[in-house]
Amino acid sequence: DAKTTQPNSMESNEEEPVHLPCNHSTISGTDYIHWYRQLPSQGPEYVIHGLTSNVNNRMASLAIAEDRKSSTLILHRATLRDAAVYYCILRDGSGGGSNYKLTFGKGTLLTVNP
Amino acid sequence: SAVISQKPSRDICQRGTSLTIQCQVDSQVTMMFWYRQQPGQSLTLIATANQGSEATYESGFVIDKFPISRPNLTFSTLTVSNMSPEDSSIYLCSVFSRNYNEQFFGPGTRLTVL
């Protein structure tokens, strides 16, 4: 599986935007970029995913570099509830049942200050 | 979204015993996975639970230690056999939803082995 590199931790203030970076220099053409987050004492939850184009949903935006070797998860207005570990994960989208499994790295621990 | 429940939510067990964890999904899903999250660590995939056939285990995990059943498309069990304190972890069930193109995770089972 292609690997991702994320900062161990980041800090933000409430109601400010947060940009969480992820490097994936060995990404292949069929790899989707997924972001999940894990709130304290909960299972991970899906945030967003993309392949080549930038993506927006109600939770966040995903900005993907033109060469796809990096991406940034953008929380437009951080709240205290956004404090979590954020995981950037590459998933091989070339098909087959085994390609739906996720390989988690260490993720980025986001702290949101009131 | 897929709603996943796990039983038990937590347990404290003695060394050498076994514990079976149940995972129930509110809809039929093709792909179901079992993860382990050791204290302070990220998630590690144990196996893919296949309906009607043997589970597919990841490197470092074996069927004798973590037998898995998948009798239908909404239910699976993971057994942690002959437990030792090193097995103290959170065990999470997840499913991939083709409808939503994302994985959903259960709340986890927190296991402590004394």
PDB file of N, CA and C in Angstrom, chain A residues 16-113:
ATOM      1  N   GLU A  16     -11.750  29.297  13.430  1.00  0.00           N
ATOM      2  CA  GLU A  16     -10.764  29.613  12.399  1.00  0.00           C
ATOM      3  C   GLU A  16     -10.618  28.439  11.445  1.00  0.00           C
ATOM      4  N   PRO A  17     -10.156  28.692  10.211  1.00  0.00           N
ATOM      5  CA  PRO A  17      -9.944  27.575   9.277  1.00  0.00           C
ATOM      6  C   PRO A  17      -8.732  26.752   9.690  1.00  0.00           C
ATOM      7  N   VAL A  18      -8.786  25.471   9.325  1.00  0.00           N
ATOM      8  CA  VAL A  18      -7.692  24.542   9.607  1.00  0.00           C
ATOM      9  C   VAL A  18      -7.309  23.850   8.309  1.00  0.00           C
ATOM     10  N   HIS A  19      -6.020  23.805   8.053  1.00  0.00           N
ATOM     11  CA  HIS A  19      -5.506  23.122   6.866  1.00  0.00           C
ATOM     12  C   HIS A  19      -4.629  21.961   7.330  1.00  0.00           C
ATOM     13  N   LEU A  20      -5.080  20.754   7.097  1.00  0.00           N
ATOM     14  CA  LEU A  20      -4.352  19.556   7.509  1.00  0.00           C
ATOM     15  C   LEU A  20      -3.657  18.956   6.288  1.00  0.00           C
ATOM     16  N   PRO A  21      -2.317  18.952   6.288  1.00  0.00           N
ATOM     17  CA  PRO A  21      -1.604  18.462   5.099  1.00  0.00           C
ATOM     18  C   PRO A  21      -1.360  16.960   5.128  1.00  0.00           C
ATOM     19  N   CYS A  22      -1.177  16.412   3.937  1.00  0.00           N
ATOM     20  CA  CYS A  22      -0.839  15.003   3.790  1.00  0.00           C
ATOM     21  C   CYS A  22       0.039  14.850   2.554  1.00  0.00           C
ATOM     22  N   ASN A  23       1.161  14.193   2.720  1.00  0.00           N
ATOM     23  CA  ASN A  23       2.039  13.902   1.595  1.00  0.00           C
ATOM     24  C   ASN A  23       1.909  12.445   1.197  1.00  0.00           C
ATOM     25  N   HIS A  24       1.818  12.207  -0.083  1.00  0.00           N
ATOM     26  CA  HIS A  24       1.712  10.833  -0.608  1.00  0.00           C
ATOM     27  C   HIS A  24       2.433  10.789  -1.926  1.00  0.00           C
ATOM     28  N   SER A  25       3.749  10.887  -1.862  1.00  0.00           N
ATOM     29  CA  SER A  25       4.569  11.035  -3.060  1.00  0.00           C
ATOM     30  C   SER A  25       4.577   9.780  -3.933  1.00  0.00           C
ATOM     31  N   THR A  26       4.243   8.617  -3.365  1.00  0.00           N
ATOM     32  CA  THR A  26       4.270   7.370  -4.156  1.00  0.00           C
ATOM     33  C   THR A  26       2.875   6.950  -4.605  1.00  0.00           C
ATOM     34  N   ILE A  27       1.957   7.866  -4.629  1.00  0.00           N
ATOM     35  CA  ILE A  27       0.578   7.564  -5.007  1.00  0.00           C
ATOM     36  C   ILE A  27       0.520   7.043  -6.438  1.00  0.00           C
ATOM     37  N   SER A  28      -0.345   6.076  -6.670  1.00  0.00           N
ATOM     38  CA  SER A  28      -0.499   5.555  -8.026  1.00  0.00           C
ATOM     39  C   SER A  28      -1.753   6.157  -8.655  1.00  0.00           C
ATOM     40  N   GLY A  29      -1.897   5.944  -9.948  1.00  0.00           N
ATOM     41  CA  GLY A  29      -2.989   6.568 -10.671  1.00  0.00           C
ATOM     42  C   GLY A  29      -4.372   6.126 -10.248  1.00  0.00           C
ATOM     43  N   THR A  30      -4.473   4.950  -9.638  1.00  0.00           N
ATOM     44  CA  THR A  30      -5.786   4.437  -9.239  1.00  0.00           C
ATOM     45  C   THR A  30      -6.065   4.615  -7.746  1.00  0.00           C
ATOM     46  N   ASP A  31      -5.170   5.273  -7.040  1.00  0.00           N
ATOM     47  CA  ASP A  31      -5.363   5.464  -5.591  1.00  0.00           C
ATOM     48  C   ASP A  31      -6.314   6.622  -5.315  1.00  0.00           C
ATOM     49  N   TYR A  32      -7.352   6.334  -4.528  1.00  0.00           N
ATOM     50  CA  TYR A  32      -8.205   7.387  -3.999  1.00  0.00           C
ATOM     51  C   TYR A  32      -7.588   7.918  -2.698  1.00  0.00           C
ATOM     52  N   ILE A  33      -7.802   9.196  -2.444  1.00  0.00           N
ATOM     53  CA  ILE A  33      -7.349   9.824  -1.199  1.00  0.00           C
ATOM     54  C   ILE A  33      -8.558   9.952  -0.286  1.00  0.00           C
ATOM     55  N   HIS A  34      -8.485   9.255   0.829  1.00  0.00           N
ATOM     56  CA  HIS A  34      -9.579   9.268   1.802  1.00  0.00           C
ATOM     57  C   HIS A  34      -9.122   9.960   3.069  1.00  0.00           C
ATOM     58  N   TRP A  35     -10.046  10.645   3.698  1.00  0.00           N
ATOM     59  CA  TRP A  35      -9.810  11.211   5.026  1.00  0.00           C
ATOM     60  C   TRP A  35     -10.882  10.689   5.986  1.00  0.00           C
ATOM     61  N   TYR A  36     -10.407  10.180   7.110  1.00  0.00           N
ATOM     62  CA  TYR A  36     -11.273   9.768   8.200  1.00  0.00           C
ATOM     63  C   TYR A  36     -10.798  10.496   9.454  1.00  0.00           C
ATOM     64  N   ARG A  37     -11.695  10.595  10.406  1.00  0.00           N
ATOM     65  CA  ARG A  37     -11.286  11.168  11.679  1.00  0.00           C
ATOM     66  C   ARG A  37     -11.843  10.304  12.815  1.00  0.00           C
ATOM     67  N   GLN A  38     -11.134  10.339  13.915  1.00  0.00           N
ATOM     68  CA  GLN A  38     -11.553   9.554  15.077  1.00  0.00           C
ATOM     69  C   GLN A  38     -11.669  10.486  16.274  1.00  0.00           C
ATOM     70  N   LEU A  39     -12.896  10.703  16.682  1.00  0.00           N
ATOM     71  CA  LEU A  39     -13.145  11.492  17.876  1.00  0.00           C
ATOM     72  C   LEU A  39     -12.806  10.647  19.096  1.00  0.00           C
ATOM     73  N   PRO A  40     -12.518  11.273  20.220  1.00  0.00           N
ATOM     74  CA  PRO A  40     -12.146  10.518  21.430  1.00  0.00           C
ATOM     75  C   PRO A  40     -13.185   9.461  21.776  1.00  0.00           C
ATOM     76  N   SER A  41     -12.706   8.261  22.034  1.00  0.00           N
ATOM     77  CA  SER A  41     -13.539   7.135  22.477  1.00  0.00           C
ATOM     78  C   SER A  41     -14.601   6.723  21.455  1.00  0.00           C
ATOM     79  N   GLN A  42     -14.350   6.976  20.184  1.00  0.00           N
ATOM     80  CA  GLN A  42     -15.288   6.565  19.138  1.00  0.00           C
ATOM     81  C   GLN A  42     -14.536   5.858  18.019  1.00  0.00           C
ATOM     82  N   GLY A  43     -15.289   5.142  17.175  1.00  0.00           N
ATOM     83  CA  GLY A  43     -14.703   4.586  15.973  1.00  0.00           C
ATOM     84  C   GLY A  43     -14.487   5.677  14.943  1.00  0.00           C
ATOM     85  N   PRO A  44     -13.617   5.438  13.980  1.00  0.00           N
ATOM     86  CA  PRO A  44     -13.381   6.451  12.940  1.00  0.00           C
ATOM     87  C   PRO A  44     -14.655   6.756  12.162  1.00  0.00           C
ATOM     88  N   GLU A  45     -14.707   7.967  11.616  1.00  0.00           N
ATOM     89  CA  GLU A  45     -15.823   8.338  10.763  1.00  0.00           C
ATOM     90  C   GLU A  45     -15.284   8.967   9.483  1.00  0.00           C
ATOM     91  N   TYR A  46     -15.997   8.727   8.397  1.00  0.00           N
ATOM     92  CA  TYR A  46     -15.613   9.242   7.100  1.00  0.00           C
ATOM     93  C   TYR A  46     -15.719  10.754   7.078  1.00  0.00           C
ATOM     94  N   VAL A  47     -14.740  11.396   6.437  1.00  0.00           N
ATOM     95  CA  VAL A  47     -14.802  12.843   6.271  1.00  0.00           C
ATOM     96  C   VAL A  47     -15.018  13.192   4.797  1.00  0.00           C
ATOM     97  N   ILE A  48     -14.114  12.725   3.944  1.00  0.00           N
ATOM     98  CA  ILE A  48     -14.192  13.107   2.538  1.00  0.00           C
ATOM     99  C   ILE A  48     -13.233  12.221   1.746  1.00  0.00           C
ATOM    100  N   HIS A  49     -13.420  12.130   0.448  1.00  0.00           N
ATOM    101  CA  HIS A  49     -12.442  11.453  -0.383  1.00  0.00           C
ATOM    102  C   HIS A  49     -12.443  12.073  -1.775  1.00  0.00           C
ATOM    103  N   GLY A  50     -11.355  11.844  -2.508  1.00  0.00           N
ATOM    104  CA  GLY A  50     -11.252  12.353  -3.864  1.00  0.00           C
ATOM    105  C   GLY A  50     -10.220  11.577  -4.649  1.00  0.00           C
ATOM    106  N   LEU A  51     -10.199  11.825  -5.942  1.00  0.00           N
ATOM    107  CA  LEU A  51      -9.253  11.144  -6.823  1.00  0.00           C
ATOM    108  C   LEU A  51      -8.300  12.142  -7.460  1.00  0.00           C
ATOM    109  N   THR A  52      -8.842  13.096  -8.211  1.00  0.00           N
ATOM    110  CA  THR A  52      -7.998  14.092  -8.861  1.00  0.00           C
ATOM    111  C   THR A  52      -8.472  15.513  -8.599  1.00  0.00           C
ATOM    112  N   SER A  53      -9.770  15.700  -8.634  1.00  0.00           N
ATOM    113  CA  SER A  53     -10.300  17.061  -8.483  1.00  0.00           C
ATOM    114  C   SER A  53     -10.564  17.392  -7.023  1.00  0.00           C
ATOM    115  N   ASN A  54     -10.561  18.680  -6.733  1.00  0.00           N
ATOM    116  CA  ASN A  54     -10.919  19.132  -5.381  1.00  0.00           C
ATOM    117  C   ASN A  54     -12.368  18.754  -5.087  1.00  0.00           C
ATOM    118  N   VAL A  55     -12.648  18.492  -3.833  1.00  0.00           N
ATOM    119  CA  VAL A  55     -13.965  18.015  -3.425  1.00  0.00           C
ATOM    120  C   VAL A  55     -14.461  18.839  -2.242  1.00  0.00           C
ATOM    121  N   ASN A  56     -15.747  19.063  -2.212  1.00  0.00           N
ATOM    122  CA  ASN A  56     -16.368  19.760  -1.078  1.00  0.00           C
ATOM    123  C   ASN A  56     -17.548  18.940  -0.587  1.00  0.00           C
ATOM    124  N   ASN A  57     -17.716  18.896   0.720  1.00  0.00           N
ATOM    125  CA  ASN A  57     -18.954  18.364   1.283  1.00  0.00           C
ATOM    126  C   ASN A  57     -19.301  19.181   2.522  1.00  0.00           C
ATOM    127  N   ARG A  58     -20.321  18.729   3.221  1.00  0.00           N
ATOM    128  CA  ARG A  58     -20.801  19.551   4.338  1.00  0.00           C
ATOM    129  C   ARG A  58     -19.799  19.604   5.491  1.00  0.00           C
ATOM    130  N   MET A  59     -18.892  18.634   5.535  1.00  0.00           N
ATOM    131  CA  MET A  59     -17.937  18.594   6.643  1.00  0.00           C
ATOM    132  C   MET A  59     -16.660  19.360   6.341  1.00  0.00           C
ATOM    133  N   ALA A  60     -16.177  19.233   5.089  1.00  0.00           N
ATOM    134  CA  ALA A  60     -14.844  19.748   4.794  1.00  0.00           C
ATOM    135  C   ALA A  60     -14.646  19.898   3.292  1.00  0.00           C
ATOM    136  N   SER A  61     -13.450  20.389   2.945  1.00  0.00           N
ATOM    137  CA  SER A  61     -13.013  20.431   1.552  1.00  0.00           C
ATOM    138  C   SER A  61     -11.705  19.680   1.444  1.00  0.00           C
ATOM    139  N   LEU A  62     -11.494  19.096   0.289  1.00  0.00           N
ATOM    140  CA  LEU A  62     -10.253  18.382   0.011  1.00  0.00           C
ATOM    141  C   LEU A  62      -9.605  19.024  -1.200  1.00  0.00           C
ATOM    142  N   ALA A  63      -8.394  19.552  -0.981  1.00  0.00           N
ATOM    143  CA  ALA A  63      -7.635  20.146  -2.075  1.00  0.00           C
ATOM    144  C   ALA A  63      -6.524  19.184  -2.452  1.00  0.00           C
ATOM    145  N   ILE A  64      -6.499  18.778  -3.709  1.00  0.00           N
ATOM    146  CA  ILE A  64      -5.524  17.801  -4.204  1.00  0.00           C
ATOM    147  C   ILE A  64      -4.568  18.501  -5.137  1.00  0.00           C
ATOM    148  N   ALA A  65      -3.276  18.331  -4.889  1.00  0.00           N
ATOM    149  CA  ALA A  65      -2.268  18.945  -5.739  1.00  0.00           C
ATOM    150  C   ALA A  65      -2.368  18.412  -7.158  1.00  0.00           C
ATOM    151  N   GLU A  66      -1.902  19.208  -8.099  1.00  0.00           N
ATOM    152  CA  GLU A  66      -2.028  18.823  -9.498  1.00  0.00           C
ATOM    153  C   GLU A  66      -1.288  17.516  -9.797  1.00  0.00           C
ATOM    154  N   ASP A  67      -0.137  17.319  -9.155  1.00  0.00           N
ATOM    155  CA  ASP A  67       0.615  16.064  -9.367  1.00  0.00           C
ATOM    156  C   ASP A  67       0.133  14.945  -8.435  1.00  0.00           C
ATOM    157  N   ARG A  68      -0.838  15.244  -7.617  1.00  0.00           N
ATOM    158  CA  ARG A  68      -1.461  14.282  -6.684  1.00  0.00           C
ATOM    159  C   ARG A  68      -0.507  13.756  -5.617  1.00  0.00           C
ATOM    160  N   LYS A  69       0.624  14.374  -5.452  1.00  0.00           N
ATOM    161  CA  LYS A  69       1.582  13.879  -4.463  1.00  0.00           C
ATOM    162  C   LYS A  69       1.324  14.463  -3.083  1.00  0.00           C
ATOM    163  N   SER A  70       0.368  15.312  -2.977  1.00  0.00           N
ATOM    164  CA  SER A  70      -0.020  15.847  -1.670  1.00  0.00           C
ATOM    165  C   SER A  70      -1.477  16.298  -1.730  1.00  0.00           C
ATOM    166  N   SER A  71      -2.051  16.405  -0.539  1.00  0.00           N
ATOM    167  CA  SER A  71      -3.421  16.901  -0.449  1.00  0.00           C
ATOM    168  C   SER A  71      -3.584  17.626   0.879  1.00  0.00           C
ATOM    169  N   THR A  72      -4.637  18.407   0.964  1.00  0.00           N
ATOM    170  CA  THR A  72      -4.911  19.168   2.178  1.00  0.00           C
ATOM    171  C   THR A  72      -6.384  19.073   2.523  1.00  0.00           C
ATOM    172  N   LEU A  73      -6.647  18.673   3.742  1.00  0.00           N
ATOM    173  CA  LEU A  73      -8.020  18.682   4.247  1.00  0.00           C
ATOM    174  C   LEU A  73      -8.269  20.032   4.885  1.00  0.00           C
ATOM    175  N   ILE A  74      -9.340  20.666   4.484  1.00  0.00           N
ATOM    176  CA  ILE A  74      -9.653  22.004   4.975  1.00  0.00           C
ATOM    177  C   ILE A  74     -10.957  21.973   5.773  1.00  0.00           C
ATOM    178  N   LEU A  75     -10.829  22.343   7.030  1.00  0.00           N
ATOM    179  CA  LEU A  75     -12.027  22.571   7.850  1.00  0.00           C
ATOM    180  C   LEU A  75     -12.229  24.080   7.859  1.00  0.00           C
ATOM    181  N   HIS A  76     -13.329  24.532   7.335  1.00  0.00           N
ATOM    182  CA  HIS A  76     -13.481  25.969   7.086  1.00  0.00           C
ATOM    183  C   HIS A  76     -13.640  26.777   8.356  1.00  0.00           C
ATOM    184  N   ARG A  77     -14.210  26.161   9.365  1.00  0.00           N
ATOM    185  CA  ARG A  77     -14.441  26.892  10.609  1.00  0.00           C
ATOM    186  C   ARG A  77     -14.421  25.866  11.738  1.00  0.00           C
ATOM    187  N   ALA A  78     -13.273  25.720  12.376  1.00  0.00           N
ATOM    188  CA  ALA A  78     -13.102  24.672  13.371  1.00  0.00           C
ATOM    189  C   ALA A  78     -13.994  24.914  14.583  1.00  0.00           C
ATOM    190  N   THR A  79     -14.542  23.826  15.083  1.00  0.00           N
ATOM    191  CA  THR A  79     -15.290  23.869  16.337  1.00  0.00           C
ATOM    192  C   THR A  79     -14.615  22.914  17.316  1.00  0.00           C
ATOM    193  N   LEU A  80     -15.004  23.016  18.567  1.00  0.00           N
ATOM    194  CA  LEU A  80     -14.424  22.137  19.578  1.00  0.00           C
ATOM    195  C   LEU A  80     -14.700  20.684  19.249  1.00  0.00           C
ATOM    196  N   ARG A  81     -15.813  20.425  18.580  1.00  0.00           N
ATOM    197  CA  ARG A  81     -16.179  19.066  18.229  1.00  0.00           C
ATOM    198  C   ARG A  81     -15.276  18.472  17.155  1.00  0.00           C
ATOM    199  N   ASP A  82     -14.503  19.345  16.476  1.00  0.00           N
ATOM    200  CA  ASP A  82     -13.589  18.861  15.438  1.00  0.00           C
ATOM    201  C   ASP A  82     -12.273  18.341  16.005  1.00  0.00           C
ATOM    202  N   ALA A  83     -12.078  18.454  17.294  1.00  0.00           N
ATOM    203  CA  ALA A  83     -10.865  17.913  17.916  1.00  0.00           C
ATOM    204  C   ALA A  83     -10.875  16.397  17.784  1.00  0.00           C
ATOM    205  N   ALA A  84      -9.871  15.876  17.080  1.00  0.00           N
ATOM    206  CA  ALA A  84      -9.856  14.444  16.758  1.00  0.00           C
ATOM    207  C   ALA A  84      -8.514  14.104  16.137  1.00  0.00           C
ATOM    208  N   VAL A  85      -8.317  12.813  15.888  1.00  0.00           N
ATOM    209  CA  VAL A  85      -7.182  12.369  15.073  1.00  0.00           C
ATOM    210  C   VAL A  85      -7.685  12.238  13.643  1.00  0.00           C
ATOM    211  N   TYR A  86      -6.991  12.886  12.719  1.00  0.00           N
ATOM    212  CA  TYR A  86      -7.381  12.877  11.314  1.00  0.00           C
ATOM    213  C   TYR A  86      -6.416  11.981  10.531  1.00  0.00           C
ATOM    214  N   TYR A  87      -6.986  11.035   9.816  1.00  0.00           N
ATOM    215  CA  TYR A  87      -6.198  10.075   9.060  1.00  0.00           C
ATOM    216  C   TYR A  87      -6.345  10.326   7.560  1.00  0.00           C
ATOM    217  N   CYS A  88      -5.227  10.423   6.883  1.00  0.00           N
ATOM    218  CA  CYS A  88      -5.186  10.504   5.430  1.00  0.00           C
ATOM    219  C   CYS A  88      -4.803   9.115   4.919  1.00  0.00           C
ATOM    220  N   ILE A  89      -5.619   8.532   4.079  1.00  0.00           N
ATOM    221  CA  ILE A  89      -5.436   7.132   3.683  1.00  0.00           C
ATOM    222  C   ILE A  89      -5.574   7.018   2.179  1.00  0.00           C
ATOM    223  N   LEU A  90      -4.678   6.256   1.571  1.00  0.00           N
ATOM    224  CA  LEU A  90      -4.797   5.956   0.148  1.00  0.00           C
ATOM    225  C   LEU A  90      -5.469   4.604  -0.026  1.00  0.00           C
ATOM    226  N   ARG A  91      -6.456   4.560  -0.885  1.00  0.00           N
ATOM    227  CA  ARG A  91      -7.145   3.299  -1.168  1.00  0.00           C
ATOM    228  C   ARG A  91      -7.062   3.005  -2.656  1.00  0.00           C
ATOM    229  N   ASP A  92      -6.602   1.815  -2.956  1.00  0.00           N
ATOM    230  CA  ASP A  92      -6.477   1.388  -4.349  1.00  0.00           C
ATOM    231  C   ASP A  92      -7.865   1.204  -4.941  1.00  0.00           C
ATOM    232  N   GLY A  93      -8.198   1.994  -5.929  1.00  0.00           N
ATOM    233  CA  GLY A  93      -9.526   1.916  -6.513  1.00  0.00           C
ATOM    234  C   GLY A  93      -9.610   1.105  -7.776  1.00  0.00           C
ATOM    235  N   SER A  94      -8.617   0.233  -7.987  1.00  0.00           N
ATOM    236  CA  SER A  94      -8.604  -0.504  -9.251  1.00  0.00           C
ATOM    237  C   SER A  94      -9.539  -1.697  -9.260  1.00  0.00           C
ATOM    238  N   GLY A  95     -10.294  -1.889  -8.184  1.00  0.00           N
ATOM    239  CA  GLY A  95     -11.337  -2.915  -8.213  1.00  0.00           C
ATOM    240  C   GLY A  95     -10.989  -4.140  -7.416  1.00  0.00           C
ATOM    241  N   GLY A  96     -12.009  -4.920  -7.073  1.00  0.00           N
ATOM    242  CA  GLY A  96     -11.810  -6.132  -6.289  1.00  0.00           C
ATOM    243  C   GLY A  96     -12.149  -5.899  -4.834  1.00  0.00           C
ATOM    244  N   GLY A  97     -12.656  -6.914  -4.192  1.00  0.00           N
ATOM    245  CA  GLY A  97     -13.105  -6.766  -2.806  1.00  0.00           C
ATOM    246  C   GLY A  97     -12.016  -6.343  -1.849  1.00  0.00           C
ATOM    247  N   SER A  98     -10.794  -6.834  -2.023  1.00  0.00           N
ATOM    248  CA  SER A  98      -9.740  -6.506  -1.059  1.00  0.00           C
ATOM    249  C   SER A  98      -9.326  -5.056  -1.138  1.00  0.00           C
ATOM    250  N   ASN A  99      -9.675  -4.365  -2.211  1.00  0.00           N
ATOM    251  CA  ASN A  99      -9.243  -2.984  -2.356  1.00  0.00           C
ATOM    252  C   ASN A  99     -10.095  -2.013  -1.563  1.00  0.00           C
ATOM    253  N   TYR A 100     -11.076  -2.506  -0.829  1.00  0.00           N
ATOM    254  CA  TYR A 100     -11.867  -1.619  -0.018  1.00  0.00           C
ATOM    255  C   TYR A 100     -11.362  -1.556   1.418  1.00  0.00           C
ATOM    256  N   LYS A 101     -10.333  -2.324   1.749  1.00  0.00           N
ATOM    257  CA  LYS A 101      -9.793  -2.225   3.091  1.00  0.00           C
ATOM    258  C   LYS A 101      -8.949  -0.971   3.200  1.00  0.00           C
ATOM    259  N   LEU A 102      -8.849  -0.429   4.401  1.00  0.00           N
ATOM    260  CA  LEU A 102      -8.110   0.801   4.652  1.00  0.00           C
ATOM    261  C   LEU A 102      -6.893   0.509   5.515  1.00  0.00           C
ATOM    262  N   THR A 103      -5.779   1.136   5.175  1.00  0.00           N
ATOM    263  CA  THR A 103      -4.561   1.016   5.967  1.00  0.00           C
ATOM    264  C   THR A 103      -4.328   2.346   6.659  1.00  0.00           C
ATOM    265  N   PHE A 104      -4.464   2.354   7.973  1.00  0.00           N
ATOM    266  CA  PHE A 104      -4.347   3.579   8.750  1.00  0.00           C
ATOM    267  C   PHE A 104      -2.898   3.846   9.137  1.00  0.00           C
ATOM    268  N   GLY A 105      -2.485   5.099   8.975  1.00  0.00           N
ATOM    269  CA  GLY A 105      -1.211   5.554   9.518  1.00  0.00           C
ATOM    270  C   GLY A 105      -1.434   6.118  10.910  1.00  0.00           C
ATOM    271  N   LYS A 106      -0.513   6.933  11.370  1.00  0.00           N
ATOM    272  CA  LYS A 106      -0.624   7.481  12.727  1.00  0.00           C
ATOM    273  C   LYS A 106      -1.564   8.673  12.800  1.00  0.00           C
ATOM    274  N   GLY A 107      -1.775   9.353  11.678  1.00  0.00           N
ATOM    275  CA  GLY A 107      -2.709  10.468  11.665  1.00  0.00           C
ATOM    276  C   GLY A 107      -2.170  11.722  12.329  1.00  0.00           C
ATOM    277  N   THR A 108      -2.993  12.778  12.287  1.00  0.00           N
ATOM    278  CA  THR A 108      -2.675  14.065  12.905  1.00  0.00           C
ATOM    279  C   THR A 108      -3.669  14.331  14.023  1.00  0.00           C
ATOM    280  N   LEU A 109      -3.162  14.564  15.201  1.00  0.00           N
ATOM    281  CA  LEU A 109      -4.017  14.922  16.334  1.00  0.00           C
ATOM    282  C   LEU A 109      -4.281  16.417  16.279  1.00  0.00           C
ATOM    283  N   LEU A 110      -5.536  16.779  16.034  1.00  0.00           N
ATOM    284  CA  LEU A 110      -5.923  18.181  15.967  1.00  0.00           C
ATOM    285  C   LEU A 110      -6.499  18.618  17.302  1.00  0.00           C
ATOM    286  N   THR A 111      -5.901  19.656  17.847  1.00  0.00           N
ATOM    287  CA  THR A 111      -6.410  20.277  19.073  1.00  0.00           C
ATOM    288  C   THR A 111      -7.055  21.597  18.684  1.00  0.00           C
ATOM    289  N   VAL A 112      -8.257  21.835  19.170  1.00  0.00           N
ATOM    290  CA  VAL A 112      -8.965  23.089  18.896  1.00  0.00           C
ATOM    291  C   VAL A 112      -9.110  23.863  20.203  1.00  0.00           C
ATOM    292  N   ASN A 113      -8.551  25.038  20.211  1.00  0.00           N
ATOM    293  CA  ASN A 113      -8.592  25.881  21.417  1.00  0.00           C
ATOM    294  C   ASN A 113      -9.819  26.791  21.408  1.00  0.00           C
TER     295      ASN A 113
END
